[in-house]
CSV table of C-alpha atoms in Angstrom, one decimal:
chain,number,residue,atom,x,y,z
G,51,MET,CA,27.5,-64.0,35.0
G,52,LYS,CA,24.2,-62.1,34.5
G,53,ASN,CA,24.6,-60.6,38.0
G,54,ASN,CA,28.1,-59.4,37.1
G,55,ILE,CA,26.8,-57.7,33.9
G,56,ALA,CA,24.0,-56.0,35.8
G,57,LEU,CA,26.5,-54.7,38.4
G,58,LEU,CA,28.8,-53.4,35.7
G,59,THR,CA,25.9,-51.7,33.9
G,60,LEU,CA,24.7,-50.0,37.2
G,61,PHE,CA,28.3,-48.9,37.9
G,62,PHE,CA,28.7,-47.2,34.5
G,63,VAL,CA,25.2,-45.5,34.6
G,64,THR,CA,25.9,-44.2,38.1
G,65,PHE,CA,29.4,-43.0,37.1
G,66,SER,CA,28.0,-41.2,34.1
G,67,LEU,CA,25.3,-39.5,36.1
G,68,PHE,CA,27.8,-38.3,38.8
G,69,ASN,CA,30.4,-37.3,36.3
G,70,GLY,CA,28.0,-35.3,34.1
G,71,CYS,CA,26.7,-32.9,36.8
G,72,LYS,CA,29.3,-30.9,38.5
G,73,LYS,CA,29.4,-27.9,40.8
G,74,ASN,CA,32.8,-26.2,40.6
G,75,ASP,CA,35.3,-29.1,40.7
G,76,ASP,CA,33.3,-31.3,43.0
G,77,GLU,CA,31.0,-34.1,41.9
G,78,CYS,CA,27.3,-33.4,42.5
G,79,PRO,CA,26.0,-36.0,44.9
G,80,ILE,CA,22.5,-35.9,43.5
G,81,CYS,CA,22.1,-35.0,39.8
G,82,PRO,CA,18.8,-33.7,38.5
G,83,SER,CA,17.8,-35.2,35.2
G,84,VAL,CA,14.8,-34.4,32.9
G,85,VAL,CA,13.5,-37.6,31.3
G,86,SER,CA,10.4,-36.4,29.5
G,87,ILE,CA,8.1,-33.4,29.0
G,88,PHE,CA,4.4,-33.1,28.2
G,89,PRO,CA,3.3,-31.6,25.9
G,90,THR,CA,6.4,-31.5,23.7
G,91,SER,CA,5.2,-28.4,21.9
G,92,GLY,CA,3.0,-25.4,22.7
G,93,ASN,CA,3.1,-21.7,23.4
G,94,GLY,CA,3.3,-19.1,26.1
G,95,ARG,CA,0.9,-19.6,29.0
G,96,ASP,CA,0.6,-23.4,28.5
G,97,THR,CA,1.2,-25.7,31.4
G,98,LEU,CA,4.3,-28.0,30.9
G,99,THR,CA,4.7,-31.1,33.0
G,100,ILE,CA,8.4,-32.1,33.4
G,101,THR,CA,9.2,-35.7,34.5
G,102,GLY,CA,12.6,-36.8,35.8
G,103,ILE,CA,14.7,-37.7,38.8
G,104,ASN,CA,16.4,-36.0,41.7
G,105,PHE,CA,14.5,-32.7,41.5
G,106,ALA,CA,14.4,-30.6,44.6
G,107,GLU,CA,11.5,-31.6,46.9
G,108,SER,CA,10.4,-28.0,47.2
G,109,ALA,CA,9.2,-26.6,43.8
G,110,ALA,CA,10.6,-23.2,44.4
G,111,ASP,CA,14.1,-24.6,44.9
G,112,ASN,CA,14.3,-25.8,41.3
G,113,ILE,CA,15.9,-23.7,38.6
G,114,VAL,CA,13.8,-24.5,35.5
G,115,LYS,CA,14.7,-23.2,32.1
G,116,ILE,CA,13.3,-23.6,28.6
G,117,ASN,CA,15.7,-22.7,25.8
G,118,GLY,CA,17.8,-21.0,28.4
G,119,VAL,CA,15.0,-18.8,29.6
G,120,LEU,CA,14.5,-18.9,33.3
G,121,ILE,CA,11.0,-19.7,34.5
G,122,GLU,CA,10.0,-17.3,37.3
G,123,PRO,CA,9.4,-19.0,40.7
G,124,GLU,CA,5.8,-17.8,40.7
G,125,LYS,CA,5.2,-19.7,37.4
G,126,ILE,CA,6.4,-23.0,38.9
G,127,ILE,CA,2.9,-24.5,39.8
G,128,SER,CA,4.0,-27.5,41.7
G,129,GLY,CA,6.9,-29.9,42.2
G,130,THR,CA,8.1,-33.2,43.7
G,131,SER,CA,11.4,-35.0,43.3
G,132,THR,CA,10.1,-36.6,40.1
G,133,GLU,CA,7.6,-34.1,38.6
G,134,ILE,CA,7.4,-30.3,38.1
G,135,LYS,CA,4.6,-28.3,36.5
G,136,VAL,CA,5.4,-24.9,35.1
G,137,ILE,CA,3.8,-22.2,33.0
G,138,VAL,CA,5.7,-21.7,29.7
G,139,PRO,CA,7.1,-18.2,29.4
G,140,LEU,CA,6.0,-16.0,26.6
G,141,ASN,CA,8.3,-15.9,23.6
G,142,CYS,CA,10.9,-18.3,25.2
G,143,GLY,CA,11.5,-20.0,21.8
G,144,THR,CA,12.3,-23.6,21.0
G,145,GLY,CA,15.0,-25.3,23.1
G,146,PRO,CA,15.9,-27.8,25.8
G,147,VAL,CA,14.1,-28.1,29.1
G,148,THR,CA,16.5,-28.2,32.0
G,149,VAL,CA,16.2,-28.5,35.8
G,150,ASP,CA,19.0,-27.4,38.2
G,151,PHE,CA,19.5,-26.8,41.9
G,152,ASP,CA,21.5,-23.7,41.5
G,153,SER,CA,23.2,-21.6,38.8
G,154,ASP,CA,26.4,-23.7,39.0
G,155,LEU,CA,24.8,-27.0,38.2
G,156,THR,CA,24.1,-28.3,34.8
G,157,ASN,CA,21.2,-30.6,33.9
G,158,GLN,CA,22.3,-34.2,33.7
G,159,GLY,CA,22.1,-36.0,30.4
G,160,THR,CA,20.6,-34.8,27.1
G,161,PRO,CA,17.3,-32.9,28.0
G,162,PRO,CA,14.2,-33.1,25.8
G,163,VAL,CA,13.4,-30.2,23.6
G,164,PHE,CA,10.3,-28.1,23.8
G,165,GLN,CA,9.0,-26.8,20.5
G,166,TYR,CA,7.6,-23.3,20.9
G,167,ILE,CA,4.7,-22.4,18.7
G,168,ASN,CA,3.8,-18.8,18.2
G,169,SER,CA,0.3,-17.8,19.1
G,170,TYR,CA,-1.6,-14.6,18.1
G,171,PHE,CA,-3.7,-12.5,20.4
G,172,VAL,CA,-5.9,-9.5,19.8
G,173,ASP,CA,-5.8,-6.6,22.2
G,174,VAL,CA,-7.7,-3.3,22.3
G,175,LYS,CA,-5.2,-0.5,22.0
G,176,THR,CA,-7.6,2.5,22.2
G,177,GLN,CA,-11.1,3.7,21.4
G,178,LEU,CA,-11.6,5.9,18.4
G,179,TYR,CA,-14.9,6.8,16.8
G,180,GLN,CA,-15.1,5.3,13.2
G,181,PRO,CA,-11.4,4.9,12.5
G,182,TYR,CA,-10.5,4.5,8.9
G,183,GLY,CA,-6.9,4.6,7.5
G,184,ILE,CA,-3.9,3.9,9.7
G,185,VAL,CA,-0.1,4.1,9.1
G,186,TYR,CA,3.1,3.6,11.1
G,187,ASN,CA,5.8,6.2,11.4
G,188,SER,CA,9.1,4.5,12.1
G,189,LEU,CA,10.9,7.8,12.7
G,190,ASN,CA,9.0,8.5,15.9
G,191,ASN,CA,7.5,5.1,16.7
G,192,LYS,CA,3.9,6.3,16.5
G,193,MET,CA,0.7,5.5,14.5
G,194,TYR,CA,-1.3,8.0,12.6
G,195,ALA,CA,-5.0,7.3,12.0
G,196,ILE,CA,-8.0,9.0,10.5
G,197,HIS,CA,-11.3,8.9,12.3
G,198,LYS,CA,-14.7,10.7,12.1
G,199,SER,CA,-15.7,13.2,14.7
G,200,GLN,CA,-18.9,12.3,16.5
G,201,GLY,CA,-21.9,14.4,15.8
G,202,ALA,CA,-21.7,17.0,13.0
G,203,GLY,CA,-17.9,17.3,13.0
G,204,GLY,CA,-15.6,16.4,10.2
G,205,TYR,CA,-12.6,14.0,10.2
G,206,ASN,CA,-9.5,14.1,12.3
G,207,ILE,CA,-5.9,12.9,12.0
G,208,VAL,CA,-4.9,11.3,15.3
G,209,GLU,CA,-1.4,10.5,16.5
G,210,ILE,CA,-1.3,7.4,18.6
G,211,SER,CA,1.5,6.3,20.9
G,212,MET,CA,2.5,2.6,21.3
G,213,THR,CA,0.7,2.6,24.6
G,214,GLY,CA,-2.6,3.8,23.0
G,215,ASP,CA,-2.6,7.5,23.9
G,216,ALA,CA,-4.3,9.4,21.1
G,217,ALA,CA,-4.2,13.1,20.3
G,218,VAL,CA,-5.8,15.0,17.4
G,219,ILE,CA,-3.1,16.7,15.3
G,220,ASP,CA,-5.2,17.9,12.3
G,221,SER,CA,-8.8,18.1,11.1
G,222,CYS,CA,-10.9,18.9,8.0
G,223,PRO,CA,-14.2,20.7,7.7
G,224,ALA,CA,-17.6,19.0,8.0
G,225,ASN,CA,-18.3,19.1,4.3
G,226,GLN,CA,-15.1,17.1,3.5
G,227,ILE,CA,-14.0,13.6,4.4
G,228,MET,CA,-10.6,11.9,4.9
G,229,ARG,CA,-10.4,8.2,4.6
G,230,ASP,CA,-6.9,6.9,3.5
G,231,ILE,CA,-3.5,7.9,4.8
G,232,THR,CA,0.1,7.2,4.1
G,233,LEU,CA,3.5,8.6,5.0
G,234,ARG,CA,6.9,9.6,3.5
G,235,GLY,CA,9.3,10.5,6.3
G,236,ASN,CA,7.3,12.8,8.5
G,237,ASP,CA,5.1,14.1,5.7
G,238,ILE,CA,1.5,12.9,5.9
G,239,TYR,CA,-0.6,12.2,2.7
G,240,VAL,CA,-4.4,11.8,2.9
G,241,ARG,CA,-7.2,11.4,0.5
G,242,LEU,CA,-9.5,14.4,0.9
G,243,SER,CA,-13.0,14.4,-0.7
G,244,THR,CA,-15.8,16.8,-0.8
G,245,THR,CA,-19.3,15.7,0.1
G,246,VAL,CA,-21.2,18.5,-1.6
G,247,ALA,CA,-21.4,19.3,-5.3
G,248,PRO,CA,-19.2,19.3,-7.3
G,249,LEU,CA,-17.9,16.1,-5.9
G,250,SER,CA,-14.1,15.8,-6.1
G,251,ASP,CA,-11.1,14.1,-4.6
G,252,LYS,CA,-7.5,15.3,-4.1
G,253,ILE,CA,-4.4,14.1,-2.3
G,254,LEU,CA,-3.4,16.5,0.4
G,255,LYS,CA,0.2,16.6,1.7
G,256,ILE,CA,0.7,17.8,5.2
G,257,SER,CA,4.2,18.8,6.3
G,258,GLY,CA,4.0,20.2,9.8
G,259,SER,CA,1.7,23.3,9.6
G,260,SER,CA,2.0,23.4,5.8
G,261,LYS,CA,-0.7,21.8,3.6
G,262,THR,CA,-0.3,21.3,-0.2
G,263,ALA,CA,-2.9,19.8,-2.5
G,264,LEU,CA,-1.2,17.7,-5.2
G,265,ALA,CA,-2.0,19.0,-8.6
G,266,PRO,CA,-4.5,16.4,-10.0
G,267,ILE,CA,-8.1,16.9,-8.9
G,268,PHE,CA,-10.2,13.7,-9.4
G,269,VAL,CA,-13.9,14.2,-10.1
G,270,ASN,CA,-17.0,12.3,-9.2
G,271,PHE,CA,-15.8,10.9,-5.9
G,272,THR,CA,-13.8,8.0,-7.4
G,273,VAL,CA,-10.5,7.8,-5.4
G,274,ASN,CA,-9.7,5.1,-2.9
G,275,GLY,CA,-6.4,4.0,-1.5
G,276,ILE,CA,-3.0,5.8,-1.8
G,277,ALA,CA,0.6,4.6,-1.4
G,278,ILE,CA,4.1,6.0,-2.0
G,279,ASP,CA,7.0,4.2,-3.6
G,280,GLY,CA,10.6,4.3,-2.5
G,281,SER,CA,11.3,7.4,-4.8
G,282,GLY,CA,8.4,9.4,-3.5
G,283,ASN,CA,5.9,8.9,-6.3
G,284,VAL,CA,2.3,8.8,-5.2
G,285,TYR,CA,-0.1,6.0,-6.4
G,286,VAL,CA,-3.9,6.3,-6.3
G,287,ALA,CA,-6.5,3.5,-6.7
G,288,SER,CA,-9.6,4.6,-8.5
G,289,PHE,CA,-13.0,3.2,-9.2
G,290,GLU,CA,-12.4,4.1,-12.8
G,291,ASN,CA,-10.5,0.7,-12.7
G,292,LYS,CA,-7.1,2.3,-12.9
G,293,ILE,CA,-4.1,2.8,-10.8
G,294,TYR,CA,-2.8,6.4,-11.2
G,295,LYS,CA,0.7,7.7,-10.6
G,296,ILE,CA,1.5,11.2,-9.4
G,297,ALA,CA,5.2,11.8,-10.2
G,298,LEU,CA,7.4,14.1,-8.1
G,299,ASP,CA,6.9,16.9,-10.6
G,300,GLY,CA,3.1,16.7,-10.1
G,301,SER,CA,2.3,15.1,-13.4
G,302,LEU,CA,-0.5,12.5,-13.5
G,303,SER,CA,-0.3,9.3,-15.6
G,304,THR,CA,-2.1,5.9,-15.7
G,305,PHE,CA,0.2,3.4,-14.0
G,306,ALA,CA,-1.9,0.3,-14.6
G,307,GLY,CA,-5.3,-0.6,-16.0
G,308,THR,CA,-7.2,0.2,-19.2
G,309,GLY,CA,-10.3,1.5,-17.4
G,310,ALA,CA,-12.4,-1.5,-18.5
G,311,ALA,CA,-13.7,-3.7,-15.7
G,312,GLY,CA,-11.9,-7.0,-15.6
G,313,THR,CA,-9.3,-9.2,-14.0
G,314,SER,CA,-6.8,-9.8,-16.8
G,315,ASP,CA,-3.1,-10.0,-15.9
G,316,GLY,CA,-0.1,-9.0,-18.0
G,317,PRO,CA,1.6,-5.7,-18.8
G,318,ALA,CA,0.2,-2.9,-16.7
G,319,ALA,CA,-1.0,-0.9,-19.8
G,320,SER,CA,-3.3,-3.8,-20.9
G,321,ALA,CA,-4.2,-5.3,-17.5
G,322,THR,CA,-7.7,-4.8,-16.2
G,323,PHE,CA,-9.1,-4.2,-12.7
G,324,ASN,CA,-12.5,-4.3,-11.1
G,325,SER,CA,-13.0,-1.8,-8.3
G,326,PRO,CA,-9.4,-1.5,-7.0
G,327,TYR,CA,-9.5,-0.3,-3.4
G,328,ALA,CA,-6.3,-0.2,-1.3
G,329,LEU,CA,-2.6,-0.1,-2.1
G,330,ALA,CA,0.6,-1.1,-0.3
G,331,PHE,CA,4.2,-1.5,-1.3
G,332,ASP,CA,6.5,-4.2,0.0
G,333,ASN,CA,10.3,-3.7,0.6
G,334,GLN,CA,11.0,-4.9,-3.0
G,335,ASN,CA,8.8,-2.0,-4.4
G,336,ASN,CA,6.1,-4.4,-5.6
G,337,LEU,CA,2.7,-2.8,-5.4
G,338,TYR,CA,-0.3,-4.8,-4.0
G,339,VAL,CA,-3.9,-3.9,-4.7
G,340,THR,CA,-7.1,-5.1,-3.1
G,341,GLN,CA,-10.0,-5.5,-5.4
G,342,THR,CA,-13.5,-5.3,-3.9
G,343,ASN,CA,-16.0,-6.1,-6.7
G,344,ALA,CA,-18.7,-8.4,-5.5
G,345,ASN,CA,-17.7,-11.1,-8.0
G,346,ALA,CA,-14.0,-10.3,-8.2
G,347,ASN,CA,-12.5,-10.3,-4.7
G,348,PHE,CA,-8.9,-10.5,-5.7
G,349,ILE,CA,-5.5,-9.4,-4.4
G,350,ARG,CA,-3.4,-8.2,-7.4
G,351,LYS,CA,0.4,-7.6,-7.6
G,352,ILE,CA,2.2,-5.1,-9.8
G,353,THR,CA,6.0,-5.6,-10.1
G,354,PRO,CA,8.4,-2.6,-10.5
G,355,ALA,CA,8.7,-3.7,-14.2
G,356,GLY,CA,4.9,-3.1,-14.5
G,357,ILE,CA,3.7,-6.7,-14.8
G,358,VAL,CA,0.3,-7.4,-13.2
G,359,SER,CA,-0.6,-10.8,-11.7
G,360,THR,CA,-3.3,-12.1,-9.4
G,361,LEU,CA,-1.7,-13.1,-6.1
G,362,ALA,CA,-4.8,-14.6,-4.5
G,363,GLY,CA,-8.5,-14.9,-4.9
G,364,THR,CA,-11.1,-16.5,-7.1
G,365,ALA,CA,-13.9,-15.2,-9.2
G,366,GLY,CA,-17.5,-15.4,-8.0
G,367,PRO,CA,-19.2,-14.4,-4.8
G,368,GLY,CA,-17.0,-13.5,-1.8
G,369,GLY,CA,-16.0,-16.1,0.8
G,370,SER,CA,-13.2,-16.7,3.3
G,371,THR,CA,-11.7,-20.0,2.2
G,372,ASP,CA,-8.1,-20.6,3.1
G,373,GLY,CA,-5.6,-22.4,0.8
G,374,PRO,CA,-3.3,-21.8,-2.1
G,375,GLY,CA,-3.8,-18.3,-3.6
G,376,SER,CA,-5.5,-19.5,-6.7
G,377,SER,CA,-8.2,-21.3,-4.7
G,378,ALA,CA,-8.5,-19.0,-1.7
G,379,GLN,CA,-11.6,-16.7,-1.3
G,380,PHE,CA,-11.9,-13.2,0.1
G,381,ASN,CA,-15.0,-11.3,1.2
G,382,ASP,CA,-14.6,-7.6,0.4
G,383,PRO,CA,-10.9,-7.1,1.0
G,384,ARG,CA,-10.0,-3.5,2.0
G,385,GLY,CA,-6.8,-2.5,3.8
G,386,ILE,CA,-3.6,-4.2,2.9
G,387,VAL,CA,-0.1,-4.1,4.4
G,388,CYS,CA,3.2,-6.0,3.8
G,389,ASP,CA,5.8,-7.1,6.4
G,390,ASN,CA,9.6,-7.4,5.8
G,391,ASN,CA,9.4,-11.2,5.3
G,392,GLY,CA,7.3,-11.4,2.2
G,393,ASN,CA,4.0,-11.7,3.9
G,394,VAL,CA,0.9,-9.7,2.9
G,395,TYR,CA,-2.0,-9.0,5.2
G,396,VAL,CA,-5.5,-8.1,4.2
G,397,ALA,CA,-8.4,-6.7,6.2
G,398,GLU,CA,-11.6,-8.5,5.1
G,399,TYR,CA,-14.3,-5.8,5.6
G,400,ALA,CA,-17.3,-8.0,5.1
G,401,GLY,CA,-15.7,-11.3,6.1
G,402,GLN,CA,-14.8,-9.9,9.5
G,403,ARG,CA,-11.3,-11.4,9.3
G,404,ILE,CA,-7.6,-10.6,8.9
G,405,ARG,CA,-6.1,-12.8,6.2
G,406,LYS,CA,-2.4,-13.6,5.6
G,407,ILE,CA,-0.8,-14.4,2.3
G,408,ASP,CA,2.7,-15.9,2.9
G,409,SER,CA,5.7,-15.7,0.6
G,410,ASN,CA,4.6,-18.9,-1.1
G,411,GLY,CA,1.1,-17.5,-1.9
G,412,ASN,CA,-0.7,-19.6,0.7
G,413,VAL,CA,-3.7,-17.8,2.3
G,414,THR,CA,-4.6,-18.4,6.0
G,415,THR,CA,-6.9,-16.6,8.4
G,416,LEU,CA,-4.7,-14.8,10.9
G,417,ALA,CA,-7.5,-13.4,13.1
G,418,GLY,CA,-11.3,-13.3,13.3
G,419,SER,CA,-13.9,-16.0,13.7
G,420,GLY,CA,-16.1,-14.5,11.0
G,421,PHE,CA,-18.8,-13.5,13.5
G,422,THR,CA,-19.7,-9.8,13.8
G,423,THR,CA,-19.7,-7.9,17.0
G,424,ALA,CA,-22.6,-5.5,17.8
G,425,ASN,CA,-21.7,-1.9,17.1
G,426,GLY,CA,-19.7,-0.3,19.9
G,427,VAL,CA,-19.2,-3.6,21.8
G,428,THR,CA,-15.6,-4.3,23.0
G,429,ILE,CA,-15.0,-8.1,22.9
G,430,GLY,CA,-12.2,-7.8,25.4
G,431,ASP,CA,-8.5,-7.6,25.7
G,432,ASP,CA,-5.9,-10.2,25.2
G,433,ILE,CA,-8.0,-12.9,23.5
G,434,SER,CA,-6.8,-15.5,21.0
G,435,ALA,CA,-6.8,-14.3,17.4
G,436,GLN,CA,-9.1,-17.2,16.4
G,437,GLU,CA,-11.8,-16.2,18.9
G,438,ALA,CA,-11.6,-12.5,18.2
G,439,THR,CA,-14.5,-10.9,16.4
G,440,PHE,CA,-14.4,-7.7,14.3
G,441,ASN,CA,-17.0,-5.4,12.9
G,442,ARG,CA,-15.8,-4.0,9.5
G,443,PRO,CA,-12.0,-4.1,9.8
G,444,TYR,CA,-10.9,-1.4,7.4
G,445,ASP,CA,-7.2,-0.8,7.4
G,446,MET,CA,-3.9,-2.1,9.0
G,447,ALA,CA,-0.4,-1.0,9.8
G,448,ILE,CA,2.6,-2.9,11.2
G,449,ASP,CA,4.7,-1.3,13.9
G,450,GLY,CA,8.4,-1.6,14.5
G,451,THR,CA,8.1,-4.9,16.5
G,452,GLY,CA,5.9,-6.6,14.0
G,453,ASN,CA,2.5,-6.1,15.7
G,454,ILE,CA,-0.4,-5.5,13.4
G,455,TRP,CA,-2.7,-2.6,14.2
G,456,ILE,CA,-6.2,-2.7,12.9
G,457,THR,CA,-8.9,0.0,12.5
G,458,ASP,CA,-12.1,-1.8,13.7
G,459,LEU,CA,-14.5,0.6,12.1
G,460,SER,CA,-17.9,-0.2,13.4
G,461,ASN,CA,-16.6,-1.2,16.9
G,462,ASN,CA,-14.9,2.2,17.2
G,463,LEU,CA,-11.6,0.6,18.2
G,464,ILE,CA,-8.0,0.5,17.3
G,465,ARG,CA,-6.9,-3.1,17.9
G,466,VAL,CA,-3.6,-4.9,17.7
G,467,ILE,CA,-2.5,-8.4,16.9
G,468,THR,CA,0.5,-9.5,18.9
G,469,THR,CA,2.6,-12.6,18.7
G,470,GLU,CA,3.4,-14.6,21.8
């Protein structure tokens, strides 16, 4: 009786195998079947071992796919009839692992699923002496950055292609400096400051060959970051512990902050700031502010209704602790940028890191080991974000494909974080 049951079981298993793998209308005589994979999760460039039955004896004869993405023959490392080793394709995504003999065959049975985990890598995009502010122009798919000329020269605005080609498109005299930059359409706005008495700051609008200084002149060298809202109003962070607004008619008003040093939240008119530095709007018109005081390294948020809250950071000396926003630490946060998914990214100038605040307020370290590279040293191309080192990351911008561009000030580099 037991022998009869065993024979019946074998018959049904064999019938199922043959019936599940077909080429045209004929039954496949030998059906490939993936039984297991190792590891079950990973990212591009990892080695994946696929175990099963009835694979082609020659590795190159197998058609291997992850999530429907074909693995190129040169990325099939080795293969036998029961085991294949492959390199996981970049950005293939999560999905089943299948092995076929040709495009007409389907993998037998229910294949295991490989869980693709995104990894971040840091590349060098171009060399640029002392780069400061950077912004992305979606209209022409180019970056615009400010950098200092070597020697006795002044500051330049540079246009950078996605491949890293850089060209100077404007400059300022040696007795003036440009640091921060933003865009509205193709119009460029920069913060322009004098370095000889009387010290002053102004916001300069550049439209093609035309240059216009916005009406307010700020004295005593107090202006930092600038940003523009969806209606075209310009916002300026000041060491006077205020956020100013320059309306379309040129009028100046205090948007947030009393002028007193502090970190109190609430309505913008009564909230306090302590050394606000950089500004960035998200796609909901919320304004984010980095605060760089030695004992108040906070990221603040101002809603369109004018309510100020502390998004992340704790009082006390700077640090780089990850965690929920209320317990996370920052070390001299400078540049800030928002993506379209509710994430906020911060360049940690003294902490040598790029931090990420997700839509739930959780803070993680996206890139940077915390170690500093020697001035002018290139750490290399295409290294993991966790191993990358920075030397005073100043500002950031996000391009049309979601890559994060960074001005690595003391390394004299424009670098980019890519997802794979």
